[in-house]
CSV table of C-alpha atoms in Angstrom, one decimal:
chain,number,residue,atom,x,y,z
A,7,MET,CA,-26.3,35.2,-18.9
A,8,ASN,CA,-24.9,36.2,-22.2
A,9,SER,CA,-23.3,33.8,-24.6
A,10,SER,CA,-19.9,34.6,-26.0
A,11,MET,CA,-19.4,35.6,-29.6
A,12,ILE,CA,-15.7,36.2,-29.6
A,13,GLU,CA,-13.4,34.8,-27.0
A,14,PHE,CA,-9.7,35.3,-26.7
A,15,ARG,CA,-7.9,32.6,-24.6
A,16,ALA,CA,-4.3,33.6,-23.7
A,17,VAL,CA,-3.4,34.7,-27.2
A,18,SER,CA,0.2,35.4,-27.9
A,19,LYS,CA,1.9,36.6,-31.1
A,20,TRP,CA,5.4,37.3,-32.1
A,21,TYR,CA,7.0,39.1,-35.0
A,22,GLY,CA,10.3,37.3,-35.1
A,23,SER,CA,11.6,37.7,-31.5
A,24,PHE,CA,9.4,40.6,-30.7
A,25,GLN,CA,6.2,39.8,-28.8
A,26,VAL,CA,3.3,41.9,-29.9
A,27,LEU,CA,0.6,40.2,-28.0
A,28,LYS,CA,1.1,38.8,-24.5
A,29,ARG,CA,-1.4,36.2,-23.3
A,30,CYS,CA,-4.4,38.3,-24.2
A,31,SER,CA,-7.7,37.0,-22.8
A,32,THR,CA,-11.0,38.8,-23.1
A,33,ARG,CA,-14.4,38.2,-24.7
A,34,VAL,CA,-17.2,39.9,-26.6
A,35,ASP,CA,-20.6,38.7,-25.8
A,36,LYS,CA,-23.5,38.5,-28.2
A,37,GLY,CA,-25.1,41.9,-28.7
A,38,GLN,CA,-22.3,43.7,-26.8
A,39,VAL,CA,-20.0,46.4,-27.9
A,40,VAL,CA,-16.4,46.2,-26.6
A,41,VAL,CA,-14.1,49.1,-27.2
A,42,VAL,CA,-10.4,48.4,-27.3
A,43,CYS,CA,-8.1,51.4,-26.6
A,44,GLY,CA,-4.6,52.1,-25.7
A,45,PRO,CA,-1.5,54.0,-26.9
A,46,SER,CA,-0.3,53.4,-30.5
A,47,GLY,CA,1.9,50.3,-30.8
A,48,SER,CA,0.1,48.6,-28.0
A,49,GLY,CA,-1.2,45.8,-30.2
A,50,LYS,CA,-4.9,46.7,-30.4
A,51,SER,CA,-5.0,46.6,-34.2
A,52,THR,CA,-3.1,43.3,-34.2
A,53,LEU,CA,-5.5,41.9,-31.7
A,54,ILE,CA,-8.6,42.7,-33.7
A,55,LYS,CA,-7.0,41.3,-36.9
A,56,CYS,CA,-6.5,38.0,-35.2
A,57,VAL,CA,-10.3,37.6,-34.8
A,58,ASN,CA,-10.8,36.8,-38.5
A,59,GLY,CA,-7.4,35.4,-39.0
A,60,LEU,CA,-5.9,38.3,-41.0
A,61,GLU,CA,-3.0,38.1,-38.6
A,62,PRO,CA,-1.9,34.6,-37.5
A,63,PHE,CA,-1.0,34.1,-33.9
A,64,GLN,CA,1.3,31.5,-32.4
A,65,GLU,CA,-0.2,30.7,-29.0
A,66,GLY,CA,-3.6,30.6,-27.4
A,67,GLU,CA,-7.0,30.3,-28.9
A,68,ILE,CA,-9.7,32.5,-30.4
A,69,ILE,CA,-13.2,31.1,-30.5
A,70,VAL,CA,-15.7,32.9,-32.8
A,71,ASN,CA,-19.2,31.6,-32.7
A,72,ALA,CA,-18.0,28.3,-31.3
A,73,GLU,CA,-15.4,27.9,-34.0
A,74,SER,CA,-11.6,28.0,-33.3
A,75,VAL,CA,-10.0,30.6,-35.7
A,76,GLY,CA,-6.5,29.1,-35.6
A,77,ALA,CA,-7.6,25.4,-35.8
A,78,LYS,CA,-6.6,23.4,-38.9
A,79,GLY,CA,-10.2,22.2,-39.8
A,80,THR,CA,-11.7,25.7,-39.7
A,81,ASN,CA,-13.0,27.1,-43.0
A,82,LEU,CA,-11.5,30.6,-42.6
A,83,SER,CA,-13.1,32.0,-45.8
A,84,ARG,CA,-16.6,31.0,-44.5
A,85,LEU,CA,-15.9,32.3,-41.0
A,86,ARG,CA,-14.6,35.6,-42.4
A,87,SER,CA,-17.6,36.1,-44.6
A,88,LYS,CA,-19.7,36.1,-41.4
A,89,ILE,CA,-17.6,38.8,-39.7
A,90,GLY,CA,-17.8,42.3,-41.1
A,91,MET,CA,-14.6,44.4,-40.9
A,92,VAL,CA,-14.0,48.1,-41.3
A,93,PHE,CA,-10.5,49.4,-41.8
A,94,GLN,CA,-8.8,52.7,-40.9
A,95,HIS,CA,-8.3,53.5,-44.6
A,96,PHE,CA,-11.7,52.3,-45.8
A,97,GLU,CA,-10.1,49.9,-48.3
A,98,LEU,CA,-13.0,50.2,-50.8
A,99,PHE,CA,-12.1,48.7,-54.2
A,100,PRO,CA,-11.4,51.8,-56.3
A,101,HIS,CA,-12.2,50.3,-59.7
A,102,MET,CA,-15.8,49.3,-58.6
A,103,SER,CA,-18.8,51.6,-58.1
A,104,VAL,CA,-20.2,51.8,-54.6
A,105,THR,CA,-22.9,49.2,-55.5
A,106,GLU,CA,-20.4,46.9,-57.0
A,107,ASN,CA,-18.3,47.2,-53.8
A,108,LEU,CA,-21.3,46.0,-51.8
A,109,ASN,CA,-22.3,43.3,-54.3
A,110,LEU,CA,-19.0,41.6,-54.9
A,111,ALA,CA,-18.7,39.3,-51.9
A,112,GLN,CA,-22.5,38.8,-51.7
A,113,VAL,CA,-22.4,37.3,-55.2
A,114,LYS,CA,-18.9,35.6,-55.1
A,115,VAL,CA,-18.9,34.4,-51.5
A,116,LEU,CA,-22.5,34.0,-50.5
A,117,GLY,CA,-23.8,33.0,-53.9
A,118,ARG,CA,-26.6,35.6,-54.0
A,119,SER,CA,-27.9,36.6,-57.4
A,120,ARG,CA,-27.0,40.0,-58.7
A,121,GLU,CA,-30.5,41.3,-58.3
A,122,GLU,CA,-30.8,40.0,-54.8
A,123,ALA,CA,-27.4,41.5,-53.9
A,124,THR,CA,-28.3,44.9,-55.4
A,125,THR,CA,-31.6,45.0,-53.5
A,126,LYS,CA,-29.7,44.4,-50.3
A,127,SER,CA,-27.0,46.9,-51.2
A,128,MET,CA,-29.5,49.6,-52.0
A,129,ALA,CA,-31.3,49.1,-48.7
A,130,LEU,CA,-28.1,49.4,-46.8
A,131,LEU,CA,-26.9,52.4,-48.8
A,132,LYS,CA,-30.2,54.1,-47.9
A,133,ARG,CA,-29.6,53.2,-44.3
A,134,VAL,CA,-26.2,54.9,-44.2
A,135,GLY,CA,-27.6,57.8,-46.2
A,136,LEU,CA,-25.8,57.3,-49.4
A,137,GLU,CA,-28.3,55.9,-51.8
A,138,ALA,CA,-27.8,58.9,-54.1
A,139,HIS,CA,-24.1,57.8,-54.5
A,140,ALA,CA,-24.7,54.2,-55.5
A,141,LYS,CA,-23.3,54.6,-59.0
A,142,LYS,CA,-20.3,56.7,-57.9
A,143,TYR,CA,-16.8,55.4,-57.5
A,144,PRO,CA,-14.9,55.5,-54.1
A,145,GLY,CA,-12.5,58.2,-55.4
A,146,GLU,CA,-15.5,60.5,-56.0
A,147,LEU,CA,-16.6,60.3,-52.3
A,148,SER,CA,-15.4,62.1,-49.2
A,149,GLY,CA,-13.6,60.1,-46.5
A,150,GLY,CA,-16.7,60.0,-44.3
A,151,GLN,CA,-18.8,58.8,-47.1
A,152,GLN,CA,-16.3,56.1,-48.1
A,153,GLN,CA,-16.2,54.8,-44.5
A,154,ARG,CA,-20.0,54.6,-44.4
A,155,VAL,CA,-19.9,52.6,-47.6
A,156,ALA,CA,-17.3,50.3,-46.0
A,157,ILE,CA,-19.6,49.8,-43.1
A,158,ALA,CA,-22.5,49.0,-45.5
A,159,ARG,CA,-20.2,46.6,-47.3
A,160,GLY,CA,-19.6,44.7,-44.1
A,161,LEU,CA,-23.3,44.7,-43.2
A,162,ALA,CA,-24.3,43.4,-46.7
A,163,MET,CA,-22.9,40.0,-45.6
A,164,ASP,CA,-25.4,39.8,-42.7
A,165,PRO,CA,-22.6,39.4,-40.3
A,166,ILE,CA,-22.8,37.9,-36.8
A,167,ALA,CA,-20.3,40.5,-35.6
A,168,MET,CA,-18.6,43.6,-36.8
A,169,LEU,CA,-14.9,44.5,-36.3
A,170,PHE,CA,-13.8,48.2,-36.5
A,171,ASP,CA,-10.1,48.9,-36.7
A,172,GLU,CA,-9.7,52.7,-35.9
A,173,PRO,CA,-12.6,53.6,-38.2
A,174,THR,CA,-12.3,57.3,-37.7
A,175,SER,CA,-8.6,57.8,-37.3
A,176,ALA,CA,-8.0,58.7,-41.0
A,177,LEU,CA,-11.0,61.1,-41.2
A,178,ASP,CA,-11.1,64.8,-41.2
A,179,PRO,CA,-12.6,66.0,-37.9
A,180,GLU,CA,-15.8,67.2,-39.5
A,181,MET,CA,-16.5,63.8,-40.9
A,182,ILE,CA,-16.0,61.7,-37.8
A,183,ASN,CA,-19.5,62.2,-36.5
A,184,GLU,CA,-21.3,61.0,-39.6
A,185,VAL,CA,-19.4,57.7,-39.2
A,186,LEU,CA,-19.9,57.4,-35.5
A,187,ASP,CA,-23.6,58.1,-35.8
A,188,VAL,CA,-23.9,55.0,-38.1
A,189,MET,CA,-21.9,53.0,-35.6
A,190,VAL,CA,-24.0,54.1,-32.6
A,191,GLU,CA,-27.2,53.2,-34.4
A,192,LEU,CA,-25.7,49.8,-35.2
A,193,ALA,CA,-24.8,49.3,-31.6
A,194,GLN,CA,-28.3,50.3,-30.4
A,195,GLU,CA,-29.8,47.7,-32.8
A,196,GLY,CA,-27.8,45.0,-30.9
A,197,MET,CA,-25.0,44.3,-33.3
A,198,THR,CA,-22.0,42.6,-31.7
A,199,MET,CA,-19.1,44.9,-32.2
A,200,MET,CA,-15.4,45.0,-31.3
A,201,VAL,CA,-14.1,48.5,-31.9
A,202,VAL,CA,-10.5,49.7,-31.8
A,203,THR,CA,-10.8,53.5,-31.3
A,204,HIS,CA,-9.7,56.6,-29.5
A,205,GLU,CA,-13.2,58.0,-29.6
A,206,MET,CA,-13.9,58.0,-25.8
A,207,GLY,CA,-17.2,59.7,-26.3
A,208,PHE,CA,-18.3,56.8,-28.4
A,209,ALA,CA,-17.1,54.3,-25.9
A,210,ARG,CA,-18.9,56.1,-23.1
A,211,LYS,CA,-22.1,56.2,-25.1
A,212,VAL,CA,-22.4,52.7,-26.4
A,213,ALA,CA,-19.7,50.4,-25.1
A,214,HIS,CA,-20.6,47.7,-22.6
A,215,ARG,CA,-16.9,47.1,-21.8
A,216,VAL,CA,-13.6,48.8,-22.4
A,217,VAL,CA,-10.4,46.9,-22.9
A,218,PHE,CA,-7.2,48.9,-22.4
A,219,MET,CA,-4.0,47.6,-23.9
A,220,ASP,CA,-0.4,48.6,-23.4
A,221,ASN,CA,2.7,46.9,-24.7
A,222,GLY,CA,0.8,43.9,-26.1
A,223,GLU,CA,-0.9,43.3,-22.8
A,224,ILE,CA,-4.5,43.7,-21.8
A,225,VAL,CA,-4.0,45.9,-18.8
A,226,GLU,CA,-7.6,46.6,-18.0
A,227,ASP,CA,-10.8,45.0,-19.0
A,228,ALA,CA,-13.8,46.6,-17.2
A,229,ALA,CA,-17.4,47.6,-17.6
A,230,THR,CA,-17.6,51.1,-19.2
A,231,GLU,CA,-18.7,53.1,-16.2
A,232,GLU,CA,-16.1,51.4,-14.1
A,233,PHE,CA,-13.3,52.1,-16.6
A,234,PHE,CA,-14.0,55.8,-16.9
A,235,GLY,CA,-15.0,56.2,-13.3
A,236,SER,CA,-12.2,54.5,-11.5
A,237,PRO,CA,-9.6,52.8,-13.7
A,238,ARG,CA,-7.6,50.4,-11.5
A,239,SER,CA,-4.2,50.5,-13.3
A,240,ASP,CA,-1.9,53.5,-13.3
A,241,ARG,CA,-1.3,53.1,-17.0
A,242,ALA,CA,-5.0,53.4,-17.8
A,243,GLN,CA,-5.3,56.4,-15.6
A,244,LEU,CA,-2.4,58.1,-17.3
A,245,PHE,CA,-3.8,57.3,-20.7
A,246,LEU,CA,-7.3,58.6,-19.8
A,247,SER,CA,-5.9,61.8,-18.3
A,248,LYS,CA,-4.0,62.5,-21.5
A,249,ILE,CA,-6.8,61.6,-23.9
A,250,LEU,CA,-9.6,63.3,-21.9
A,251,GLN,CA,-7.8,66.6,-21.3
A,252,HIS,CA,-8.9,68.3,-24.4
B,8,MET,CA,28.0,63.4,-98.6
B,9,ARG,CA,26.9,62.8,-102.1
B,10,TYR,CA,24.2,60.3,-102.6
B,11,ASN,CA,21.7,60.0,-105.5
B,12,TRP,CA,18.4,59.3,-103.8
B,13,ASP,CA,16.1,57.2,-106.0
B,14,TRP,CA,12.6,57.2,-104.6
B,15,SER,CA,11.3,55.3,-107.5
B,16,ILE,CA,13.1,52.2,-106.3
B,17,TYR,CA,10.0,51.4,-104.1
B,18,PHE,CA,7.9,50.9,-107.2
B,19,GLN,CA,10.4,48.8,-109.1
B,20,ARG,CA,10.2,45.1,-109.2
B,21,ALA,CA,11.6,43.3,-106.2
B,22,SER,CA,14.3,40.6,-106.8
B,23,ASP,CA,12.0,37.8,-105.6
B,24,GLY,CA,9.5,38.7,-108.3
B,25,SER,CA,6.6,38.9,-105.9
B,26,GLY,CA,5.8,42.6,-106.6
B,27,THR,CA,7.4,46.0,-106.0
B,28,TRP,CA,10.0,46.6,-103.3
B,29,LEU,CA,7.3,48.5,-101.3
B,30,HIS,CA,5.1,45.5,-101.4
B,31,TYR,CA,8.1,43.4,-100.4
B,32,LEU,CA,8.7,45.6,-97.3
B,33,PHE,CA,5.1,45.5,-96.3
B,34,VAL,CA,5.1,41.7,-96.4
B,35,GLY,CA,8.0,42.1,-94.0
B,36,LEU,CA,5.8,44.3,-91.7
B,37,ALA,CA,3.2,41.6,-91.8
B,38,TRP,CA,5.7,39.1,-90.5
B,39,THR,CA,7.0,41.6,-87.9
B,40,LEU,CA,3.4,42.0,-86.6
B,41,ALA,CA,2.6,38.3,-86.8
B,42,THR,CA,5.8,37.6,-84.7
B,43,ALA,CA,5.3,40.4,-82.2
B,44,LEU,CA,1.6,39.8,-81.7
B,45,ALA,CA,1.9,36.0,-81.2
B,46,ALA,CA,4.9,36.6,-78.8
B,47,TRP,CA,2.9,39.3,-77.0
B,48,VAL,CA,0.1,36.9,-76.3
B,49,ILE,CA,2.6,34.5,-74.7
B,50,ALA,CA,4.3,37.3,-72.8
B,51,LEU,CA,1.0,38.6,-71.4
B,52,VAL,CA,-0.3,35.2,-70.4
B,53,VAL,CA,2.9,33.8,-68.9
B,54,GLY,CA,4.0,37.1,-67.5
B,55,SER,CA,0.7,37.7,-65.7
B,56,ILE,CA,0.7,34.2,-64.2
B,57,VAL,CA,4.4,34.3,-63.1
B,58,GLY,CA,4.1,37.9,-61.8
B,59,THR,CA,1.0,37.0,-59.8
B,60,LEU,CA,2.5,33.8,-58.4
B,61,ARG,CA,5.5,35.9,-57.2
B,62,THR,CA,3.2,37.8,-54.8
B,63,THR,CA,1.4,34.8,-53.3
B,64,PRO,CA,2.0,33.8,-49.7
B,65,SER,CA,3.6,30.5,-50.7
B,66,LYS,CA,7.4,30.7,-50.4
B,67,TRP,CA,8.1,27.9,-52.8
B,68,ILE,CA,5.9,29.3,-55.6
B,69,VAL,CA,7.6,32.7,-55.1
B,70,ARG,CA,11.0,31.1,-55.4
B,71,LEU,CA,10.1,29.2,-58.5
B,72,GLY,CA,8.8,32.4,-60.1
B,73,ASN,CA,12.0,34.2,-59.1
B,74,ALA,CA,14.1,31.5,-60.7
B,75,TYR,CA,12.1,31.7,-64.0
B,76,VAL,CA,12.5,35.5,-64.1
B,77,GLU,CA,16.2,35.5,-63.3
B,78,ILE,CA,17.0,32.8,-65.9
B,79,PHE,CA,15.3,34.5,-68.8
B,80,ARG,CA,16.0,38.0,-67.8
B,81,ASN,CA,19.8,37.6,-67.7
B,82,ILE,CA,20.4,36.0,-71.0
B,83,PRO,CA,20.6,38.3,-74.1
B,84,LEU,CA,17.6,37.9,-76.4
B,85,LEU,CA,19.9,37.1,-79.3
B,86,VAL,CA,21.4,34.2,-77.4
B,87,GLN,CA,18.0,32.9,-76.4
B,88,MET,CA,16.8,33.0,-80.0
B,89,PHE,CA,19.9,31.0,-81.0
B,90,LEU,CA,19.2,28.5,-78.1
B,91,TRP,CA,15.7,27.9,-79.3
B,92,PHE,CA,16.7,27.7,-83.0
B,93,PHE,CA,20.0,25.9,-83.0
B,94,VAL,CA,20.4,24.1,-79.6
B,95,LEU,CA,16.9,23.0,-78.7
B,96,PRO,CA,16.4,20.6,-81.6
B,97,GLU,CA,19.7,18.9,-80.7
B,98,LEU,CA,18.6,18.4,-77.1
B,99,LEU,CA,15.3,16.8,-78.1
B,100,PRO,CA,15.0,13.1,-78.7
B,101,LYS,CA,16.4,12.4,-82.2
B,102,GLY,CA,13.2,11.8,-84.0
B,103,LEU,CA,11.5,14.9,-82.6
B,104,GLY,CA,14.6,17.0,-83.1
B,105,ASP,CA,14.8,16.0,-86.8
B,106,ALA,CA,11.1,16.8,-87.2
B,107,VAL,CA,11.7,20.3,-85.7
B,108,LYS,CA,14.6,20.9,-88.0
B,109,GLN,CA,12.5,20.0,-91.0
B,110,ILE,CA,9.7,22.4,-90.3
B,111,PRO,CA,9.5,24.3,-93.7
B,112,PRO,CA,10.5,28.0,-93.9
B,113,PRO,CA,9.4,30.5,-92.8
B,114,TRP,CA,7.7,28.5,-89.9
B,115,GLY,CA,11.0,26.9,-88.9
B,116,SER,CA,12.3,30.4,-88.0
B,117,TYR,CA,8.9,31.9,-87.0
B,118,LEU,CA,8.1,29.4,-84.2
B,119,PRO,CA,11.5,29.7,-82.3
B,120,ALA,CA,11.3,33.5,-82.9
B,121,VAL,CA,7.9,33.7,-81.3
B,122,LEU,CA,8.8,31.4,-78.4
B,123,SER,CA,12.1,33.2,-77.5
B,124,LEU,CA,10.6,36.6,-77.9
B,125,GLY,CA,7.5,35.7,-76.0
B,126,ILE,CA,9.3,34.2,-73.1
B,127,TYR,CA,12.0,36.9,-73.0
B,128,THR,CA,9.2,39.5,-72.8
B,129,SER,CA,7.1,37.5,-70.3
B,130,VAL,CA,9.8,38.0,-67.7
B,131,ARG,CA,9.6,41.7,-68.2
B,132,VAL,CA,5.8,41.6,-68.0
B,133,ALA,CA,6.1,39.4,-64.8
B,134,GLU,CA,8.2,42.1,-63.2
B,135,GLN,CA,5.7,44.8,-64.1
B,136,VAL,CA,2.7,42.7,-62.8
B,137,ARG,CA,4.5,42.0,-59.5
B,138,ALA,CA,5.4,45.6,-59.0
B,139,GLY,CA,1.8,46.6,-59.9
B,140,ILE,CA,0.3,44.2,-57.3
B,141,GLN,CA,2.9,45.2,-54.7
B,142,SER,CA,2.2,48.9,-55.2
B,143,LEU,CA,-1.4,48.4,-54.0
B,144,PRO,CA,-2.1,49.3,-50.3
B,145,ARG,CA,-1.7,46.2,-48.1
B,146,GLY,CA,-5.3,46.8,-46.8
B,147,GLN,CA,-6.8,46.0,-50.2
B,148,ARG,CA,-5.8,42.4,-50.0
B,149,MET,CA,-6.9,42.4,-46.3
B,150,ALA,CA,-10.3,43.8,-47.2
B,151,GLY,CA,-10.8,41.2,-49.9
B,152,THR,CA,-9.7,38.4,-47.5
B,153,ALA,CA,-11.9,39.8,-44.7
B,154,LEU,CA,-15.0,39.6,-46.9
B,155,GLY,CA,-14.4,35.9,-47.3
B,156,LEU,CA,-13.0,36.0,-50.9
B,157,THR,CA,-10.6,33.1,-51.6
B,158,LEU,CA,-7.0,33.9,-52.7
B,159,PRO,CA,-7.8,33.4,-56.4
B,160,GLN,CA,-11.0,35.5,-56.1
B,161,ASN,CA,-9.1,38.2,-54.3
B,162,TYR,CA,-6.6,38.4,-57.2
B,163,ARG,CA,-9.2,38.1,-59.9
B,164,PHE,CA,-11.6,40.7,-58.6
B,165,VAL,CA,-9.7,43.0,-56.3
B,166,LEU,CA,-5.9,43.1,-56.9
B,167,LEU,CA,-5.3,42.4,-60.6
B,168,PRO,CA,-7.9,44.8,-62.0
B,169,MET,CA,-6.1,47.7,-60.2
B,170,ALA,CA,-2.6,46.4,-60.7
B,171,PHE,CA,-3.1,46.2,-64.5
B,172,ARG,CA,-4.5,49.7,-64.7
B,173,ILE,CA,-1.5,51.0,-62.8
B,174,ILE,CA,1.0,49.2,-65.1
B,175,LEU,CA,-0.7,50.0,-68.4
B,176,PRO,CA,1.9,52.7,-69.3
B,177,PRO,CA,5.0,50.5,-68.7
B,178,LEU,CA,3.1,47.6,-70.5
B,179,THR,CA,2.8,50.0,-73.5
B,180,SER,CA,6.6,50.2,-73.5
B,181,GLU,CA,6.9,46.4,-73.4
B,182,PHE,CA,4.5,46.2,-76.4
B,183,LEU,CA,6.7,48.6,-78.3
B,184,ASN,CA,9.8,46.7,-77.3
B,185,ILE,CA,8.4,43.4,-78.5
B,186,ILE,CA,7.7,44.9,-82.0
B,187,LYS,CA,11.2,46.4,-82.2
B,188,ASN,CA,12.9,43.3,-80.7
B,189,SER,CA,11.2,41.0,-83.3
B,190,SER,CA,13.9,42.3,-85.7
B,191,VAL,CA,16.4,40.0,-83.9
B,192,ALA,CA,14.6,37.2,-85.7
B,193,LEU,CA,16.4,38.1,-88.9
B,194,THR,CA,19.4,36.4,-87.4
B,195,ILE,CA,17.6,33.0,-87.6
B,196,GLY,CA,16.4,33.6,-91.1
B,197,LEU,CA,13.0,35.2,-90.6
B,198,LEU,CA,12.4,37.8,-93.3
B,199,GLU,CA,10.5,40.3,-91.2
B,200,LEU,CA,10.7,44.0,-91.8
B,201,THR,CA,14.4,44.5,-90.9
B,202,GLY,CA,15.4,41.3,-92.7
B,203,ARG,CA,13.6,42.5,-95.8
B,204,ALA,CA,15.1,46.0,-95.6
B,205,ARG,CA,18.5,44.4,-95.5
B,206,ALA,CA,17.7,42.1,-98.5
B,207,MET,CA,16.4,45.1,-100.4
B,208,GLN,CA,19.7,46.9,-99.8
B,209,GLU,CA,21.7,43.9,-100.9
B,210,PHE,CA,19.8,43.3,-104.1
B,211,SER,CA,19.1,46.9,-105.2
B,212,PHE,CA,22.2,48.6,-103.6
B,213,LYS,CA,19.8,51.3,-102.3
B,214,VAL,CA,20.9,51.2,-98.6
B,215,PHE,CA,19.4,54.6,-97.6
B,216,GLU,CA,16.1,54.1,-99.3
B,217,ALA,CA,15.7,50.6,-97.9
B,218,PHE,CA,16.4,51.6,-94.3
B,219,ALA,CA,14.5,55.0,-94.6
B,220,ALA,CA,11.4,53.0,-95.5
B,221,ALA,CA,12.0,50.5,-92.6
B,222,THR,CA,12.5,53.4,-90.2
B,223,VAL,CA,9.3,55.2,-91.2
B,224,ILE,CA,7.3,51.9,-91.1
B,225,TYR,CA,8.5,51.1,-87.6
B,226,LEU,CA,7.9,54.6,-86.4
B,227,VAL,CA,4.3,54.8,-87.8
B,228,THR,CA,3.4,51.3,-86.5
B,229,ASN,CA,4.6,52.0,-83.0
B,230,MET,CA,2.9,55.4,-82.9
B,231,ILE,CA,-0.3,53.7,-83.8
B,232,VAL,CA,0.3,51.3,-80.9
B,233,VAL,CA,0.9,54.2,-78.6
B,234,VAL,CA,-2.3,55.9,-79.6
B,235,LEU,CA,-4.3,52.7,-79.2
B,236,MET,CA,-2.8,52.1,-75.7
B,237,ARG,CA,-3.6,55.6,-74.7
B,238,ALA,CA,-7.2,55.1,-75.8
B,239,LEU,CA,-7.3,51.9,-73.7
B,240,GLU,CA,-5.9,53.8,-70.7
B,241,ARG,CA,-8.7,56.3,-71.0
B,242,ARG,CA,-11.3,53.6,-71.4
B,243,VAL,CA,-10.4,51.7,-68.2
B,244,ARG,CA,-9.8,54.9,-66.2
B,245,VAL,CA,-11.1,54.7,-62.7
B,246,PRO,CA,-13.3,57.8,-61.8
B,247,GLY,CA,-11.7,59.8,-59.0
B,248,PHE,CA,-8.6,57.6,-58.8
B,249,ILE,CA,-5.5,59.7,-58.4
B,250,GLY,CA,-2.9,59.5,-61.1
B,251,THR,CA,-5.2,58.6,-64.0
B,252,THR,CA,-6.4,62.0,-65.2
B,253,ALA,CA,-6.0,65.6,-64.5
B,254,LYS,CA,-9.4,65.7,-62.7
B,255,ALA,CA,-8.8,65.7,-59.0
B,256,PRO,CA,-11.0,63.6,-56.7
B,257,GLN,CA,-14.1,65.5,-55.5
B,258,ALA,CA,-13.6,65.0,-51.8
B,259,GLY,CA,-15.8,66.7,-49.3
B,260,HIS,CA,-19.1,66.9,-51.1
């Protein structure tokens, strides 16, 4: 029914002799939200960074929008520009104003004019509720505001999918919701999203599927209701019982 | 110690007949600055390129950069200046070597002085630039890459602007060093400030006055450089970025 946007086919990755990803296979369909969770060190961040080639992998294949990420002929720069990415520590460029952060890749990668880029940036800043901060620098914003700018920066490229690598893990608790709200809205608009997170409330609310990883393996890959209702594996059950207790 | 200071010496005629001793020393300062500034351009350009290359993903380029740094960092400046001045012309093909030897003074000393000082300092700049880039969070490079920027674009727009801001204070030290180190050029016959102070002492027998003047001129020149570099630091300050001013980032508003 759905066509696949991101597909992992038996992806394996090693750091030296240590295997961080073990034959991982899963997919994110167009318009779907897939949440990846699991204990720290389980390889979730590594997995998501393989999607746009930030981390190389040695075996298997990742197909993004019908292009193979690891293949020799693939123009990685162009592919990356179509996939938005949000990092745990925001990674805004501190020496640029908020608007310049959003404009940079629009102008340098997509070749938009500065005016065109600024119009787009302002519209997106308005959407994440930060148009009043357009001229400020990242260091003058709170963590939650910075992360919303980072999301807007990704959206400015008109991406076909968005990757989120623990977007709320570095935030103070009172700022988590302002970021999650933006993400929920994005999901409801039909954006294809792959989200590494521990926010199970978010997963329940918008995820179509939940992927559970442990020790570099995809242990469970199930529809959201199924995952929370009756996880099949012991490891997922244990993880859920720990994370949902409080 | 008994010494008859004679401050009027500065206003007496210099032995080369060009003017007063004070004028003679200031011409020396002009040569010091001409040497240091030209060398600083070489040091900045070459140092930035080599330092940047040493942080690229290519193993061979990194090794090449490392070799360059280790060669020019581990030979004393004085020896390097002698190599450029005495040895290089002998290694060149005969015609070219002879042409180099016949460059009229002071250019015959000035050029090797600028080259040796520039390259010697470029290695130190390269180390600063490399350290500056490596001090940035790894995620900065990733964020640039993830947006689709090419490697050169990532350096040009994301990594280097911050790296240079971070290393401005140590770069100031290198700038001061290059002005002070230009005095080594007197050994290959360049009459810069120190060379002229020595000549003044030899011809007028006023050793204290000669070097007192040189000391003050160096001190004032370098203090001006410090003030200018501080102004530059303030100018390129990143609002809210920690470590650039006393003003703490306004988080939580």
